Amino acid sequence: MVVELKSGVYWVGYVDWNIKQFHGHEYSTHRGSTYNAYLIVDEKIALVDTVWGPYSQALIDHINEIIDIKKIDYVIANHAETDHSGGLPAVMKHIPNATVVVSEKGRESIPGHYHEDWNFKVVKTGDSISLGKNSLVFVSAQMLHWPDSMFTYLTGKNILMPNDAFGQHFASSSRFNDEVDTVEVYQEAIKYYANILTPFSDLVIRKIDEFKKLNIPVDIIAPSHGIIWRKDPLQIVSQYYEWAQGKNDGSAVIIYDTMWKGTEKMAQAMAKGLEKEGVKYKLFNVAISDRNDVLTEIFKTKGILIGSPTMNNGLLPTIMPILEDLKGLKFKNKVGAAFGTYGWSGENVKLIEEILEKAKIKILQEGIKFKWQPTKEELEKCVEFGRSFAQKMKAV
Ligand code: FEO
């Protein structure tokens, strides 16, 4: 259903209750998602972003509920990723002469996706387009999270449309943050930040500082996924600022994989050690856990203990995806250590420590490994390992 944000500004997107795997199968979306597009009716008419291609007709139907789609003058493509630009070809069939507004990098990436020679207008930070009473002002958000990413601000209505930033994969029958369970929304917002935006945290800080200096009024933040921030809209900006600084809750996670429970016994013994030192923790067998959820938990915490047996001179293949993510996401202010069992060659601890170094996670103590199944005495050593890790964690 079309929803009016402020007079003349409408949500015309699509609620996708059924998407459970995003980016192909890279990102789990347990709560579905939305593709938010906004229609602004002034003397000129603008559409800000579209929807994922399969839902183009729903977007077009929503637009036609308000105005004849042929009346659109401008289509703003804030970002080329297809969950937002996928509806462009279908929309542009109705308005082939409309202006497609893109960032400098969008001028490459939008045609790179659709290979159409639309009437493009390139804008950079500070450029504006008058719609009549109000204007659209553009701010480049390069690498937040693609080179083409751009924010659009509507003067007069004080609405910021920052595309992916401040969004969440959250399907709902409601459109606004004051109408939903905010605990659920924040869980999805932090997951989104942890899994997608973390590598760009320094840019997030710079962009927020830049925005604060502009001192522009913001009544509504309308991202391209999930709910729209209408009540106390800047709360999500403050929250991003905190996340970008890499603040953590002082707890730990133990992530491991195990073949015949030896490494798992070590993990559980280490958990006892953390507990004895009063450090809160969560324990994940990554082979049976949702990768994105575990990454979100790692994002929140300070300490990471990683365990794997040695297999074929390497680590268990099932633990590798999350370790690759740790290298790429480069979480800030984390400390870690390695452990695991082995049968003969025993490269596991060394390999995990190499990954920790590449992920810029400070190794707090030398890892431990035990041959075959750990003995009672060896498990006691694991408890002590957990204790000393906790003590060192609290000290840094
Ligand atoms: Fe929601 Fe970067 O696309």
PDB file of N, CA, C and O and ligand atoms in Angstrom, residues 22-23 33-35 79-84 144-146 148-149 163-164 169 192 196 224-225, ligand 1:
ATOM      1  N   PHE A  22      19.873 -12.952   0.749  1.00  0.00           N
ATOM      2  CA  PHE A  22      20.125 -11.750  -0.044  1.00  0.00           C
ATOM      3  C   PHE A  22      21.477 -11.881  -0.737  1.00  0.00           C
ATOM      4  O   PHE A  22      22.281 -12.723  -0.369  1.00  0.00           O
ATOM      5  N   HIS A  23      21.756 -10.987  -1.692  1.00  0.00           N
ATOM      6  CA  HIS A  23      23.048 -11.051  -2.416  1.00  0.00           C
ATOM      7  C   HIS A  23      23.264 -12.461  -2.944  1.00  0.00           C
ATOM      8  O   HIS A  23      24.316 -13.073  -2.669  1.00  0.00           O
ATOM      9  N   SER A  33      12.713  -8.308   3.641  1.00  0.00           N
ATOM     10  CA  SER A  33      13.281  -6.983   3.386  1.00  0.00           C
ATOM     11  C   SER A  33      12.236  -6.122   2.688  1.00  0.00           C
ATOM     12  O   SER A  33      11.110  -6.573   2.422  1.00  0.00           O
ATOM     13  N   THR A  34      12.613  -4.896   2.438  1.00  0.00           N
ATOM     14  CA  THR A  34      11.805  -4.036   1.574  1.00  0.00           C
ATOM     15  C   THR A  34      12.747  -3.324   0.617  1.00  0.00           C
ATOM     16  O   THR A  34      13.938  -3.170   0.905  1.00  0.00           O
ATOM     17  N   TYR A  35      12.215  -2.938  -0.521  1.00  0.00           N
ATOM     18  CA  TYR A  35      12.948  -2.085  -1.465  1.00  0.00           C
ATOM     19  C   TYR A  35      12.156  -0.786  -1.484  1.00  0.00           C
ATOM     20  O   TYR A  35      11.057  -0.738  -2.039  1.00  0.00           O
ATOM     21  N   HIS A  79      22.053   4.572  -6.382  1.00  0.00           N
ATOM     22  CA  HIS A  79      22.969   3.429  -6.213  1.00  0.00           C
ATOM     23  C   HIS A  79      22.602   2.389  -7.269  1.00  0.00           C
ATOM     24  O   HIS A  79      21.421   2.143  -7.513  1.00  0.00           O
ATOM     25  N   ALA A  80      23.617   1.778  -7.884  1.00  0.00           N
ATOM     26  CA  ALA A  80      23.342   0.872  -9.004  1.00  0.00           C
ATOM     27  C   ALA A  80      23.033  -0.556  -8.599  1.00  0.00           C
ATOM     28  O   ALA A  80      22.596  -1.345  -9.438  1.00  0.00           O
ATOM     29  N   GLU A  81      23.265  -0.921  -7.336  1.00  0.00           N
ATOM     30  CA  GLU A  81      23.013  -2.323  -6.988  1.00  0.00           C
ATOM     31  C   GLU A  81      21.559  -2.641  -7.340  1.00  0.00           C
ATOM     32  O   GLU A  81      20.656  -1.826  -7.124  1.00  0.00           O
ATOM     33  N   THR A  82      21.346  -3.847  -7.879  1.00  0.00           N
ATOM     34  CA  THR A  82      20.090  -4.095  -8.577  1.00  0.00           C
ATOM     35  C   THR A  82      18.855  -4.158  -7.670  1.00  0.00           C
ATOM     36  O   THR A  82      17.735  -4.096  -8.161  1.00  0.00           O
ATOM     37  N   ASP A  83      19.070  -4.267  -6.354  1.00  0.00           N
ATOM     38  CA  ASP A  83      17.894  -4.230  -5.480  1.00  0.00           C
ATOM     39  C   ASP A  83      17.256  -2.839  -5.478  1.00  0.00           C
ATOM     40  O   ASP A  83      16.102  -2.693  -5.063  1.00  0.00           O
ATOM     41  N   HIS A  84      17.988  -1.835  -5.961  1.00  0.00           N
ATOM     42  CA  HIS A  84      17.424  -0.469  -6.029  1.00  0.00           C
ATOM     43  C   HIS A  84      17.275   0.065  -7.450  1.00  0.00           C
ATOM     44  O   HIS A  84      16.411   0.892  -7.708  1.00  0.00           O
ATOM     45  N   LEU A 144      29.975   4.143   0.386  1.00  0.00           N
ATOM     46  CA  LEU A 144      29.001   3.821   1.445  1.00  0.00           C
ATOM     47  C   LEU A 144      27.746   3.251   0.811  1.00  0.00           C
ATOM     48  O   LEU A 144      26.699   3.864   0.845  1.00  0.00           O
ATOM     49  N   HIS A 145      27.789   2.156   0.163  1.00  0.00           N
ATOM     50  CA  HIS A 145      28.902   1.237   0.259  1.00  0.00           C
ATOM     51  C   HIS A 145      29.494   0.883  -1.108  1.00  0.00           C
ATOM     52  O   HIS A 145      30.386   0.013  -1.173  1.00  0.00           O
ATOM     53  N   TRP A 146      29.039   1.507  -2.171  1.00  0.00           N
ATOM     54  CA  TRP A 146      29.622   1.307  -3.500  1.00  0.00           C
ATOM     55  C   TRP A 146      30.220   2.639  -3.961  1.00  0.00           C
ATOM     56  O   TRP A 146      29.840   3.704  -3.434  1.00  0.00           O
ATOM     57  N   ASP A 148      29.409   4.334  -6.382  1.00  0.00           N
ATOM     58  CA  ASP A 148      28.352   5.211  -6.923  1.00  0.00           C
ATOM     59  C   ASP A 148      27.388   5.730  -5.861  1.00  0.00           C
ATOM     60  O   ASP A 148      26.538   6.565  -6.163  1.00  0.00           O
ATOM     61  N   SER A 149      27.476   5.258  -4.649  1.00  0.00           N
ATOM     62  CA  SER A 149      26.421   5.557  -3.653  1.00  0.00           C
ATOM     63  C   SER A 149      26.261   7.059  -3.433  1.00  0.00           C
ATOM     64  O   SER A 149      27.233   7.812  -3.377  1.00  0.00           O
ATOM     65  N   ASN A 163      19.645   6.000   0.734  1.00  0.00           N
ATOM     66  CA  ASN A 163      19.762   4.687   0.112  1.00  0.00           C
ATOM     67  C   ASN A 163      20.096   3.624   1.168  1.00  0.00           C
ATOM     68  O   ASN A 163      19.405   3.514   2.158  1.00  0.00           O
ATOM     69  N   ASP A 164      21.162   2.829   0.957  1.00  0.00           N
ATOM     70  CA  ASP A 164      21.411   1.700   1.869  1.00  0.00           C
ATOM     71  C   ASP A 164      21.714   2.136   3.304  1.00  0.00           C
ATOM     72  O   ASP A 164      21.406   1.403   4.254  1.00  0.00           O
ATOM     73  N   HIS A 169      17.253  -5.013   6.766  1.00  0.00           N
ATOM     74  CA  HIS A 169      16.437  -5.996   6.049  1.00  0.00           C
ATOM     75  C   HIS A 169      15.302  -6.428   6.980  1.00  0.00           C
ATOM     76  O   HIS A 169      15.474  -7.287   7.846  1.00  0.00           O
ATOM     77  N   TYR A 192      23.126  -5.429   9.537  1.00  0.00           N
ATOM     78  CA  TYR A 192      23.410  -4.770   8.251  1.00  0.00           C
ATOM     79  C   TYR A 192      24.735  -4.019   8.328  1.00  0.00           C
ATOM     80  O   TYR A 192      25.588  -4.115   7.448  1.00  0.00           O
ATOM     81  N   ILE A 196      27.938  -5.408   6.222  1.00  0.00           N
ATOM     82  CA  ILE A 196      28.084  -4.682   4.958  1.00  0.00           C
ATOM     83  C   ILE A 196      28.935  -3.428   5.110  1.00  0.00           C
ATOM     84  O   ILE A 196      29.797  -3.142   4.283  1.00  0.00           O
ATOM     85  N   SER A 224      16.627   2.910   1.931  1.00  0.00           N
ATOM     86  CA  SER A 224      16.070   2.103   0.839  1.00  0.00           C
ATOM     87  C   SER A 224      15.713   0.688   1.267  1.00  0.00           C
ATOM     88  O   SER A 224      15.240  -0.101   0.461  1.00  0.00           O
ATOM     89  N   HIS A 225      15.986   0.343   2.535  1.00  0.00           N
ATOM     90  CA  HIS A 225      15.532  -0.947   3.069  1.00  0.00           C
ATOM     91  C   HIS A 225      14.905  -0.726   4.441  1.00  0.00           C
ATOM     92  O   HIS A 225      15.434   0.035   5.257  1.00  0.00           O
TER      93      HIS A 225
HETATM   94 FE1  FEO B   1      20.551  -2.432  -0.983  1.00  0.00          FE
HETATM   95 FE2  FEO B   1      23.766  -1.857  -1.959  1.00  0.00          FE
HETATM   96  O1  FEO B   1      22.008  -2.400  -2.156  1.00  0.00           O
END
